[in-house]
Short mmCIF file of N, CA and C in Angstrom, two decimals:
data_model
loop_
_atom_site.label_atom_id
_atom_site.label_comp_id
_atom_site.label_asym_id
_atom_site.label_seq_id
_atom_site.Cartn_x
_atom_site.Cartn_y
_atom_site.Cartn_z
N MET H 1 -45.09 -105.94 -10.47
CA MET H 1 -43.76 -105.68 -10.91
C MET H 1 -43.72 -104.33 -11.62
N LYS H 2 -42.70 -103.55 -11.26
CA LYS H 2 -42.55 -102.22 -11.84
C LYS H 2 -41.91 -102.33 -13.20
N PRO H 3 -42.41 -101.46 -14.11
CA PRO H 3 -41.74 -101.46 -15.41
C PRO H 3 -40.39 -100.74 -15.29
N GLU H 4 -39.42 -101.24 -15.95
CA GLU H 4 -38.11 -100.61 -15.92
C GLU H 4 -37.91 -99.79 -17.18
N PHE H 5 -37.35 -98.59 -16.93
CA PHE H 5 -37.06 -97.71 -18.07
C PHE H 5 -35.61 -97.92 -18.47
N PRO H 6 -35.38 -97.86 -19.75
CA PRO H 6 -33.99 -97.98 -20.18
C PRO H 6 -33.17 -96.81 -19.65
N MET H 7 -31.93 -97.00 -19.54
CA MET H 7 -31.02 -96.00 -18.97
C MET H 7 -31.14 -94.67 -19.71
N THR H 8 -31.29 -94.69 -21.01
CA THR H 8 -31.36 -93.44 -21.79
C THR H 8 -32.60 -92.65 -21.42
N LEU H 9 -33.71 -93.28 -21.15
CA LEU H 9 -34.92 -92.55 -20.77
C LEU H 9 -34.79 -91.93 -19.38
N ARG H 10 -34.07 -92.58 -18.50
CA ARG H 10 -33.87 -92.03 -17.17
C ARG H 10 -32.95 -90.80 -17.21
N ALA H 11 -32.10 -90.69 -18.20
CA ALA H 11 -31.16 -89.57 -18.29
C ALA H 11 -31.82 -88.31 -18.87
N ILE H 12 -32.98 -88.44 -19.49
CA ILE H 12 -33.64 -87.28 -20.14
C ILE H 12 -33.94 -86.17 -19.14
N PRO H 13 -34.56 -86.42 -17.98
CA PRO H 13 -34.81 -85.29 -17.06
C PRO H 13 -33.53 -84.58 -16.64
N ALA H 14 -32.48 -85.31 -16.40
CA ALA H 14 -31.22 -84.68 -16.01
C ALA H 14 -30.67 -83.82 -17.15
N LEU H 15 -30.78 -84.30 -18.37
CA LEU H 15 -30.33 -83.52 -19.52
C LEU H 15 -31.16 -82.26 -19.70
N LEU H 16 -32.46 -82.36 -19.45
CA LEU H 16 -33.32 -81.18 -19.55
C LEU H 16 -32.94 -80.11 -18.52
N VAL H 17 -32.65 -80.56 -17.32
CA VAL H 17 -32.23 -79.62 -16.27
C VAL H 17 -30.92 -78.94 -16.67
N LEU H 18 -29.98 -79.69 -17.17
CA LEU H 18 -28.71 -79.13 -17.61
C LEU H 18 -28.90 -78.15 -18.77
N ALA H 19 -29.78 -78.49 -19.71
CA ALA H 19 -30.02 -77.61 -20.86
C ALA H 19 -30.65 -76.29 -20.40
N LEU H 20 -31.59 -76.38 -19.49
CA LEU H 20 -32.21 -75.16 -18.98
C LEU H 20 -31.22 -74.30 -18.21
N ALA H 21 -30.35 -74.92 -17.46
CA ALA H 21 -29.35 -74.18 -16.70
C ALA H 21 -28.38 -73.46 -17.64
N ALA H 22 -28.07 -74.08 -18.77
CA ALA H 22 -27.16 -73.46 -19.73
C ALA H 22 -27.80 -72.24 -20.40
N CYS H 23 -29.12 -72.21 -20.47
CA CYS H 23 -29.81 -71.09 -21.10
C CYS H 23 -29.83 -69.84 -20.23
N SER H 24 -29.69 -70.04 -18.95
CA SER H 24 -29.74 -68.86 -18.08
C SER H 24 -28.43 -68.09 -18.22
N SER H 25 -28.51 -66.80 -18.00
CA SER H 25 -27.30 -65.99 -18.08
C SER H 25 -27.22 -65.09 -16.86
N ALA H 26 -26.09 -64.49 -16.73
CA ALA H 26 -25.90 -63.58 -15.60
C ALA H 26 -26.84 -62.39 -15.78
N PRO H 27 -27.28 -61.81 -14.70
CA PRO H 27 -28.17 -60.65 -14.84
C PRO H 27 -27.43 -59.51 -15.53
N PRO H 28 -28.17 -58.71 -16.30
CA PRO H 28 -27.49 -57.61 -17.00
C PRO H 28 -26.92 -56.61 -16.01
N PRO H 29 -25.86 -55.93 -16.41
CA PRO H 29 -25.28 -54.94 -15.50
C PRO H 29 -26.30 -53.83 -15.24
N PRO H 30 -26.24 -53.25 -14.08
CA PRO H 30 -27.22 -52.20 -13.79
C PRO H 30 -27.03 -51.02 -14.74
N VAL H 31 -28.15 -50.45 -15.15
CA VAL H 31 -28.11 -49.31 -16.05
C VAL H 31 -27.83 -48.06 -15.22
N VAL H 32 -26.75 -47.39 -15.57
CA VAL H 32 -26.40 -46.17 -14.86
C VAL H 32 -27.13 -45.02 -15.54
N THR H 33 -28.01 -44.40 -14.82
CA THR H 33 -28.79 -43.30 -15.37
C THR H 33 -28.14 -41.99 -14.97
N ASP H 34 -27.84 -41.19 -15.96
CA ASP H 34 -27.27 -39.88 -15.71
C ASP H 34 -28.40 -38.97 -15.24
N THR H 35 -28.26 -38.43 -14.08
CA THR H 35 -29.32 -37.59 -13.52
C THR H 35 -29.01 -36.10 -13.67
N THR H 36 -27.99 -35.77 -14.45
CA THR H 36 -27.65 -34.37 -14.67
C THR H 36 -28.72 -33.74 -15.55
N THR H 37 -29.30 -32.66 -15.09
CA THR H 37 -30.35 -31.99 -15.86
C THR H 37 -29.74 -31.09 -16.93
N PRO H 38 -30.50 -30.76 -17.95
CA PRO H 38 -29.99 -29.82 -18.95
C PRO H 38 -29.57 -28.48 -18.31
N ALA H 39 -30.29 -28.02 -17.33
CA ALA H 39 -29.92 -26.76 -16.66
C ALA H 39 -28.57 -26.90 -15.94
N GLN H 40 -28.31 -28.06 -15.35
CA GLN H 40 -27.02 -28.28 -14.69
C GLN H 40 -25.90 -28.34 -15.73
N ARG H 41 -26.19 -28.91 -16.88
CA ARG H 41 -25.19 -28.94 -17.95
C ARG H 41 -24.88 -27.52 -18.43
N MET H 42 -25.93 -26.70 -18.53
CA MET H 42 -25.73 -25.32 -18.96
C MET H 42 -24.92 -24.55 -17.92
N ALA H 43 -25.17 -24.82 -16.65
CA ALA H 43 -24.40 -24.17 -15.57
C ALA H 43 -22.92 -24.55 -15.67
N ALA H 44 -22.64 -25.79 -16.06
CA ALA H 44 -21.25 -26.23 -16.22
C ALA H 44 -20.59 -25.48 -17.37
N VAL H 45 -21.34 -25.22 -18.43
CA VAL H 45 -20.80 -24.44 -19.55
C VAL H 45 -20.50 -23.02 -19.07
N ASP H 46 -21.44 -22.42 -18.35
CA ASP H 46 -21.24 -21.06 -17.84
C ASP H 46 -20.01 -20.97 -16.96
N LYS H 47 -19.84 -21.96 -16.10
CA LYS H 47 -18.71 -21.95 -15.17
C LYS H 47 -17.38 -22.10 -15.91
N THR H 48 -17.34 -22.99 -16.88
CA THR H 48 -16.11 -23.25 -17.63
C THR H 48 -15.67 -22.05 -18.45
N ALA H 49 -16.62 -21.34 -19.01
CA ALA H 49 -16.30 -20.26 -19.94
C ALA H 49 -15.88 -18.98 -19.27
N GLY H 50 -15.91 -18.90 -17.97
CA GLY H 50 -15.61 -17.68 -17.23
C GLY H 50 -14.69 -16.70 -17.92
N VAL H 51 -14.97 -15.44 -17.75
CA VAL H 51 -14.19 -14.40 -18.42
C VAL H 51 -13.13 -13.87 -17.47
N ASP H 52 -11.92 -13.76 -17.99
CA ASP H 52 -10.80 -13.17 -17.25
C ASP H 52 -10.68 -11.74 -17.75
N ASP H 53 -10.67 -10.77 -16.85
CA ASP H 53 -10.66 -9.37 -17.28
C ASP H 53 -9.36 -8.95 -17.96
N THR H 54 -8.34 -9.80 -17.94
CA THR H 54 -7.10 -9.47 -18.64
C THR H 54 -7.07 -10.10 -20.03
N GLU H 55 -8.09 -10.88 -20.32
CA GLU H 55 -8.11 -11.64 -21.57
C GLU H 55 -8.76 -10.82 -22.69
N LEU H 56 -8.18 -10.90 -23.86
CA LEU H 56 -8.72 -10.22 -25.02
C LEU H 56 -9.93 -10.98 -25.54
N SER H 57 -11.03 -10.29 -25.73
CA SER H 57 -12.24 -10.89 -26.26
C SER H 57 -12.71 -10.04 -27.43
N VAL H 58 -12.61 -10.60 -28.63
CA VAL H 58 -12.97 -9.86 -29.84
C VAL H 58 -14.42 -10.15 -30.18
N GLN H 59 -15.18 -9.08 -30.41
CA GLN H 59 -16.58 -9.21 -30.79
C GLN H 59 -16.77 -8.57 -32.16
N PRO H 60 -17.37 -9.28 -33.08
CA PRO H 60 -17.57 -8.72 -34.42
C PRO H 60 -18.68 -7.67 -34.42
N LEU H 61 -18.73 -6.87 -35.49
CA LEU H 61 -19.83 -5.93 -35.66
C LEU H 61 -21.10 -6.74 -35.90
N ARG H 62 -22.20 -6.23 -35.40
CA ARG H 62 -23.46 -6.97 -35.48
C ARG H 62 -24.47 -6.25 -36.37
N ASP H 63 -25.28 -7.03 -37.02
CA ASP H 63 -26.42 -6.55 -37.78
C ASP H 63 -27.54 -6.25 -36.78
N THR H 64 -28.18 -5.08 -36.89
CA THR H 64 -29.20 -4.70 -35.90
C THR H 64 -30.40 -5.64 -35.92
N GLN H 65 -30.78 -6.14 -37.09
CA GLN H 65 -31.91 -7.08 -37.16
C GLN H 65 -31.56 -8.37 -36.43
N VAL H 66 -30.34 -8.83 -36.60
CA VAL H 66 -29.89 -10.05 -35.93
C VAL H 66 -29.80 -9.81 -34.42
N ASP H 67 -29.32 -8.64 -34.03
CA ASP H 67 -29.27 -8.30 -32.60
C ASP H 67 -30.66 -8.31 -31.98
N ASP H 68 -31.65 -7.78 -32.70
CA ASP H 68 -33.03 -7.79 -32.19
C ASP H 68 -33.51 -9.23 -32.01
N LEU H 69 -33.20 -10.09 -32.96
CA LEU H 69 -33.60 -11.50 -32.84
C LEU H 69 -32.89 -12.17 -31.67
N ARG H 70 -31.62 -11.87 -31.49
CA ARG H 70 -30.86 -12.45 -30.38
C ARG H 70 -31.45 -11.99 -29.04
N ASP H 71 -31.78 -10.70 -28.95
CA ASP H 71 -32.38 -10.19 -27.71
C ASP H 71 -33.73 -10.86 -27.45
N SER H 72 -34.51 -11.02 -28.49
CA SER H 72 -35.82 -11.68 -28.35
C SER H 72 -35.63 -13.13 -27.90
N ALA H 73 -34.67 -13.81 -28.49
CA ALA H 73 -34.39 -15.21 -28.11
C ALA H 73 -33.95 -15.29 -26.65
N LYS H 74 -33.14 -14.32 -26.23
CA LYS H 74 -32.67 -14.31 -24.85
C LYS H 74 -33.85 -14.14 -23.88
N ARG H 75 -34.75 -13.24 -24.21
CA ARG H 75 -35.93 -13.03 -23.35
C ARG H 75 -36.79 -14.30 -23.30
N LYS H 76 -36.97 -14.93 -24.43
CA LYS H 76 -37.76 -16.17 -24.47
C LYS H 76 -37.09 -17.27 -23.66
N ARG H 77 -35.78 -17.37 -23.79
CA ARG H 77 -35.03 -18.38 -23.03
C ARG H 77 -35.17 -18.14 -21.54
N GLU H 78 -35.00 -16.90 -21.12
CA GLU H 78 -35.13 -16.56 -19.70
C GLU H 78 -36.54 -16.81 -19.18
N ALA H 79 -37.55 -16.69 -20.06
CA ALA H 79 -38.94 -16.93 -19.67
C ALA H 79 -39.29 -18.41 -19.73
N GLY H 80 -38.34 -19.25 -20.17
CA GLY H 80 -38.58 -20.69 -20.23
C GLY H 80 -39.20 -21.16 -21.54
N ASP H 81 -39.32 -20.27 -22.51
CA ASP H 81 -39.87 -20.63 -23.81
C ASP H 81 -38.73 -21.08 -24.72
N LEU H 82 -38.24 -22.29 -24.49
CA LEU H 82 -37.10 -22.79 -25.26
C LEU H 82 -37.44 -23.03 -26.73
N PRO H 83 -38.63 -23.56 -27.05
CA PRO H 83 -38.96 -23.71 -28.48
C PRO H 83 -39.02 -22.34 -29.19
N GLY H 84 -39.55 -21.35 -28.50
CA GLY H 84 -39.60 -20.00 -29.08
C GLY H 84 -38.22 -19.42 -29.27
N ALA H 85 -37.34 -19.62 -28.28
CA ALA H 85 -35.96 -19.14 -28.38
C ALA H 85 -35.25 -19.82 -29.54
N ALA H 86 -35.46 -21.13 -29.68
CA ALA H 86 -34.82 -21.87 -30.77
C ALA H 86 -35.31 -21.36 -32.12
N ALA H 87 -36.61 -21.15 -32.25
CA ALA H 87 -37.16 -20.67 -33.52
C ALA H 87 -36.63 -19.28 -33.86
N THR H 88 -36.50 -18.42 -32.86
CA THR H 88 -36.00 -17.07 -33.09
C THR H 88 -34.53 -17.11 -33.51
N LEU H 89 -33.74 -17.95 -32.86
CA LEU H 89 -32.34 -18.08 -33.24
C LEU H 89 -32.20 -18.71 -34.63
N ASP H 90 -33.11 -19.59 -34.98
CA ASP H 90 -33.10 -20.16 -36.33
C ASP H 90 -33.36 -19.07 -37.37
N GLN H 91 -34.23 -18.12 -37.02
CA GLN H 91 -34.47 -16.97 -37.92
C GLN H 91 -33.17 -16.17 -38.08
N ALA H 92 -32.49 -15.94 -36.97
CA ALA H 92 -31.23 -15.20 -37.04
C ALA H 92 -30.21 -15.95 -37.89
N LEU H 93 -30.15 -17.26 -37.74
CA LEU H 93 -29.20 -18.06 -38.53
C LEU H 93 -29.56 -18.05 -40.02
N ALA H 94 -30.84 -17.87 -40.33
CA ALA H 94 -31.22 -17.75 -41.74
C ALA H 94 -30.62 -16.48 -42.35
N LEU H 95 -30.41 -15.47 -41.51
CA LEU H 95 -29.81 -14.21 -41.98
C LEU H 95 -28.29 -14.25 -41.97
N VAL H 96 -27.72 -14.85 -40.93
CA VAL H 96 -26.26 -14.91 -40.77
C VAL H 96 -25.86 -16.32 -40.36
N ALA H 97 -25.88 -17.22 -41.32
CA ALA H 97 -25.67 -18.65 -41.05
C ALA H 97 -24.29 -18.95 -40.47
N GLU H 98 -23.34 -18.06 -40.66
CA GLU H 98 -21.99 -18.36 -40.21
C GLU H 98 -21.54 -17.45 -39.07
N ASP H 99 -22.47 -17.03 -38.25
CA ASP H 99 -22.14 -16.19 -37.09
C ASP H 99 -21.90 -17.10 -35.90
N PRO H 100 -20.64 -17.21 -35.43
CA PRO H 100 -20.34 -18.13 -34.33
C PRO H 100 -21.10 -17.80 -33.04
N GLY H 101 -21.38 -16.51 -32.81
CA GLY H 101 -22.12 -16.13 -31.60
C GLY H 101 -23.55 -16.66 -31.62
N VAL H 102 -24.21 -16.51 -32.76
CA VAL H 102 -25.59 -17.01 -32.89
C VAL H 102 -25.58 -18.53 -32.85
N LEU H 103 -24.60 -19.15 -33.50
CA LEU H 103 -24.50 -20.61 -33.46
C LEU H 103 -24.33 -21.11 -32.02
N GLN H 104 -23.51 -20.41 -31.23
CA GLN H 104 -23.30 -20.82 -29.85
C GLN H 104 -24.58 -20.66 -29.04
N GLU H 105 -25.27 -19.56 -29.24
CA GLU H 105 -26.54 -19.37 -28.52
C GLU H 105 -27.54 -20.45 -28.89
N ARG H 106 -27.55 -20.83 -30.17
CA ARG H 106 -28.46 -21.91 -30.61
C ARG H 106 -28.02 -23.23 -30.00
N ALA H 107 -26.72 -23.46 -29.89
CA ALA H 107 -26.21 -24.69 -29.26
C ALA H 107 -26.64 -24.76 -27.80
N GLU H 108 -26.60 -23.63 -27.12
CA GLU H 108 -26.98 -23.61 -25.71
C GLU H 108 -28.47 -23.87 -25.52
N VAL H 109 -29.30 -23.33 -26.42
CA VAL H 109 -30.73 -23.63 -26.33
C VAL H 109 -30.96 -25.12 -26.59
N ALA H 110 -30.24 -25.67 -27.57
CA ALA H 110 -30.36 -27.11 -27.84
C ALA H 110 -29.95 -27.92 -26.61
N LEU H 111 -28.90 -27.48 -25.93
CA LEU H 111 -28.44 -28.17 -24.71
C LEU H 111 -29.55 -28.13 -23.66
N LEU H 112 -30.18 -26.98 -23.49
CA LEU H 112 -31.27 -26.85 -22.51
C LEU H 112 -32.49 -27.68 -22.90
N GLN H 113 -32.64 -27.95 -24.19
CA GLN H 113 -33.76 -28.77 -24.67
C GLN H 113 -33.42 -30.27 -24.66
N ALA H 114 -32.24 -30.61 -24.18
CA ALA H 114 -31.76 -32.00 -24.15
C ALA H 114 -31.61 -32.55 -25.57
N ASP H 115 -31.34 -31.68 -26.52
CA ASP H 115 -31.03 -32.07 -27.89
C ASP H 115 -29.51 -32.14 -27.98
N TRP H 116 -28.96 -33.24 -27.48
CA TRP H 116 -27.51 -33.36 -27.32
C TRP H 116 -26.78 -33.30 -28.66
N LYS H 117 -27.30 -33.98 -29.65
CA LYS H 117 -26.65 -34.00 -30.97
C LYS H 117 -26.70 -32.60 -31.59
N GLY H 118 -27.85 -31.96 -31.50
CA GLY H 118 -27.98 -30.61 -32.04
C GLY H 118 -27.03 -29.63 -31.36
N ALA H 119 -26.93 -29.74 -30.03
CA ALA H 119 -26.05 -28.85 -29.28
C ALA H 119 -24.61 -29.01 -29.76
N GLU H 120 -24.19 -30.25 -29.93
CA GLU H 120 -22.82 -30.48 -30.39
C GLU H 120 -22.62 -29.97 -31.82
N THR H 121 -23.59 -30.19 -32.68
CA THR H 121 -23.48 -29.77 -34.08
C THR H 121 -23.34 -28.25 -34.19
N TYR H 122 -24.20 -27.52 -33.49
CA TYR H 122 -24.12 -26.05 -33.53
C TYR H 122 -22.79 -25.56 -32.94
N ALA H 123 -22.40 -26.14 -31.82
CA ALA H 123 -21.15 -25.70 -31.18
C ALA H 123 -19.94 -26.02 -32.05
N LYS H 124 -19.94 -27.15 -32.73
CA LYS H 124 -18.83 -27.50 -33.62
C LYS H 124 -18.73 -26.51 -34.77
N ARG H 125 -19.88 -26.13 -35.32
CA ARG H 125 -19.86 -25.13 -36.40
C ARG H 125 -19.31 -23.81 -35.88
N ALA H 126 -19.68 -23.46 -34.65
CA ALA H 126 -19.18 -22.22 -34.04
C ALA H 126 -17.67 -22.29 -33.86
N VAL H 127 -17.17 -23.44 -33.45
CA VAL H 127 -15.72 -23.62 -33.28
C VAL H 127 -15.02 -23.42 -34.62
N ASP H 128 -15.56 -24.02 -35.67
CA ASP H 128 -14.94 -23.94 -36.99
C ASP H 128 -14.90 -22.50 -37.51
N LEU H 129 -15.92 -21.71 -37.17
CA LEU H 129 -16.03 -20.36 -37.71
C LEU H 129 -15.52 -19.26 -36.79
N GLY H 130 -15.40 -19.58 -35.50
CA GLY H 130 -15.13 -18.53 -34.53
C GLY H 130 -13.69 -18.46 -34.07
N SER H 131 -13.54 -17.68 -33.02
CA SER H 131 -12.23 -17.45 -32.42
C SER H 131 -11.71 -18.75 -31.80
N LYS H 132 -10.42 -18.90 -31.87
CA LYS H 132 -9.79 -20.11 -31.31
C LYS H 132 -9.24 -19.85 -29.91
N THR H 133 -9.52 -18.67 -29.38
CA THR H 133 -9.09 -18.34 -28.02
C THR H 133 -10.18 -17.56 -27.31
N GLY H 134 -10.07 -17.52 -26.00
CA GLY H 134 -10.96 -16.69 -25.21
C GLY H 134 -12.19 -17.41 -24.67
N PRO H 135 -13.02 -16.65 -23.97
CA PRO H 135 -14.18 -17.25 -23.31
C PRO H 135 -15.19 -17.86 -24.27
N VAL H 136 -15.34 -17.27 -25.45
CA VAL H 136 -16.30 -17.83 -26.41
C VAL H 136 -15.82 -19.20 -26.89
N CYS H 137 -14.53 -19.32 -27.15
CA CYS H 137 -13.95 -20.60 -27.55
C CYS H 137 -14.17 -21.65 -26.46
N ARG H 138 -13.93 -21.27 -25.22
CA ARG H 138 -14.14 -22.21 -24.10
C ARG H 138 -15.62 -22.62 -24.02
N ARG H 139 -16.49 -21.68 -24.29
CA ARG H 139 -17.93 -21.94 -24.24
C ARG H 139 -18.31 -22.98 -25.30
N HIS H 140 -17.75 -22.83 -26.51
CA HIS H 140 -18.03 -23.82 -27.58
C HIS H 140 -17.64 -25.22 -27.11
N TRP H 141 -16.39 -25.34 -26.63
CA TRP H 141 -15.89 -26.66 -26.26
C TRP H 141 -16.59 -27.21 -25.02
N ALA H 142 -16.97 -26.36 -24.09
CA ALA H 142 -17.70 -26.83 -22.90
C ALA H 142 -19.07 -27.35 -23.30
N THR H 143 -19.69 -26.73 -24.29
CA THR H 143 -20.99 -27.20 -24.78
C THR H 143 -20.83 -28.57 -25.44
N ILE H 144 -19.79 -28.71 -26.24
CA ILE H 144 -19.52 -30.00 -26.88
C ILE H 144 -19.26 -31.06 -25.82
N GLU H 145 -18.47 -30.72 -24.81
CA GLU H 145 -18.18 -31.67 -23.74
C GLU H 145 -19.46 -32.13 -23.05
N GLN H 146 -20.33 -31.19 -22.70
CA GLN H 146 -21.56 -31.54 -21.99
C GLN H 146 -22.50 -32.38 -22.87
N ALA H 147 -22.56 -32.07 -24.16
CA ALA H 147 -23.40 -32.86 -25.06
C ALA H 147 -22.90 -34.31 -25.14
N ARG H 148 -21.59 -34.45 -25.19
CA ARG H 148 -21.01 -35.80 -25.26
C ARG H 148 -21.20 -36.55 -23.95
N LEU H 149 -21.04 -35.88 -22.83
CA LEU H 149 -21.28 -36.52 -21.54
C LEU H 149 -22.73 -36.98 -21.43
N ALA H 150 -23.63 -36.16 -21.90
CA ALA H 150 -25.06 -36.51 -21.83
C ALA H 150 -25.37 -37.75 -22.66
N ARG H 151 -24.61 -37.96 -23.72
CA ARG H 151 -24.81 -39.16 -24.56
C ARG H 151 -24.00 -40.34 -24.06
N GLY H 152 -23.27 -40.17 -22.96
CA GLY H 152 -22.48 -41.27 -22.40
C GLY H 152 -21.16 -41.49 -23.11
N GLU H 153 -20.69 -40.50 -23.85
CA GLU H 153 -19.43 -40.61 -24.58
C GLU H 153 -18.30 -39.98 -23.77
N LYS H 154 -17.89 -40.66 -22.71
CA LYS H 154 -16.92 -40.09 -21.77
C LYS H 154 -15.56 -39.82 -22.43
N GLU H 155 -15.09 -40.71 -23.28
CA GLU H 155 -13.79 -40.51 -23.91
C GLU H 155 -13.82 -39.31 -24.86
N ASN H 156 -14.89 -39.20 -25.63
CA ASN H 156 -15.01 -38.06 -26.53
C ASN H 156 -15.19 -36.75 -25.75
N ALA H 157 -15.87 -36.83 -24.62
CA ALA H 157 -16.04 -35.65 -23.77
C ALA H 157 -14.69 -35.20 -23.22
N ALA H 158 -13.85 -36.15 -22.86
CA ALA H 158 -12.52 -35.82 -22.34
C ALA H 158 -11.70 -35.12 -23.42
N SER H 159 -11.87 -35.52 -24.65
CA SER H 159 -11.18 -34.88 -25.77
C SER H 159 -11.63 -33.42 -25.91
N ALA H 160 -12.92 -33.18 -25.77
CA ALA H 160 -13.44 -31.80 -25.85
C ALA H 160 -12.93 -30.98 -24.67
N LYS H 161 -12.90 -31.59 -23.49
CA LYS H 161 -12.42 -30.88 -22.30
C LYS H 161 -10.97 -30.44 -22.48
N ALA H 162 -10.18 -31.28 -23.11
CA ALA H 162 -8.78 -30.95 -23.35
C ALA H 162 -8.65 -29.73 -24.26
N GLN H 163 -9.60 -29.54 -25.15
CA GLN H 163 -9.57 -28.40 -26.07
C GLN H 163 -9.81 -27.08 -25.33
N ILE H 164 -10.53 -27.14 -24.22
CA ILE H 164 -10.86 -25.93 -23.46
C ILE H 164 -9.60 -25.21 -23.01
N GLU H 165 -8.62 -25.96 -22.54
CA GLU H 165 -7.37 -25.35 -22.08
C GLU H 165 -6.66 -24.59 -23.19
N GLY H 166 -6.77 -25.09 -24.41
CA GLY H 166 -6.14 -24.43 -25.54
C GLY H 166 -6.78 -23.08 -25.89
N CYS H 167 -7.95 -22.85 -25.37
CA CYS H 167 -8.65 -21.58 -25.64
C CYS H 167 -8.18 -20.45 -24.74
N THR H 168 -7.43 -20.78 -23.71
CA THR H 168 -7.01 -19.76 -22.74
C THR H 168 -5.62 -19.27 -23.08
N VAL H 169 -5.52 -17.99 -23.26
CA VAL H 169 -4.24 -17.33 -23.55
C VAL H 169 -4.01 -16.34 -22.42
N PRO H 170 -2.81 -16.35 -21.85
CA PRO H 170 -2.56 -15.39 -20.75
C PRO H 170 -2.85 -13.96 -21.21
N GLY H 171 -3.49 -13.24 -20.32
CA GLY H 171 -3.86 -11.87 -20.63
C GLY H 171 -2.69 -10.92 -20.51
N ILE H 172 -2.94 -9.70 -20.86
CA ILE H 172 -1.93 -8.64 -20.78
C ILE H 172 -1.88 -8.14 -19.35
N LYS H 173 -0.69 -8.02 -18.83
CA LYS H 173 -0.53 -7.50 -17.48
C LYS H 173 -0.48 -5.98 -17.57
N ARG H 174 -1.39 -5.36 -16.86
CA ARG H 174 -1.45 -3.90 -16.85
C ARG H 174 -0.83 -3.38 -15.58
N TYR H 175 -0.04 -2.35 -15.70
CA TYR H 175 0.63 -1.78 -14.52
C TYR H 175 0.00 -0.48 -14.14
#
């Protein structure tokens, strides 16, 4: 004669199956990986900032020591020595901490180094201190836009992109 199990004991395996099924969840959404390289982001900044030959572009007087540092940083950047370019621009910023041009160059090196937060920080300081119109202004906002896109902040990037249009002022028509 077979032993009989009480009804409650027979229900335990079914309850265990139900409990395990409740623990499972839907698979996580696929992770979207941004494959845009820092160089491609920099190219987008270059493209956005384009210069219109009818547009007024004001350039401040420069300190020769700072100009030498900027030239050195540019050569290092072109040679692929991004840490060296960053260090040289940091030296220039130690001399002229509120120069929007140097800040923008430092932001661009940070962008190329995939230092998204640094790129945005330098570019924001440049916006606060620099011209509110022209190609340099567009360059600041394009850098901020690219840094935000790289961090996955699409809404904030759209806000920066909207600022770019405000930097463009119709040029003087020459006859």
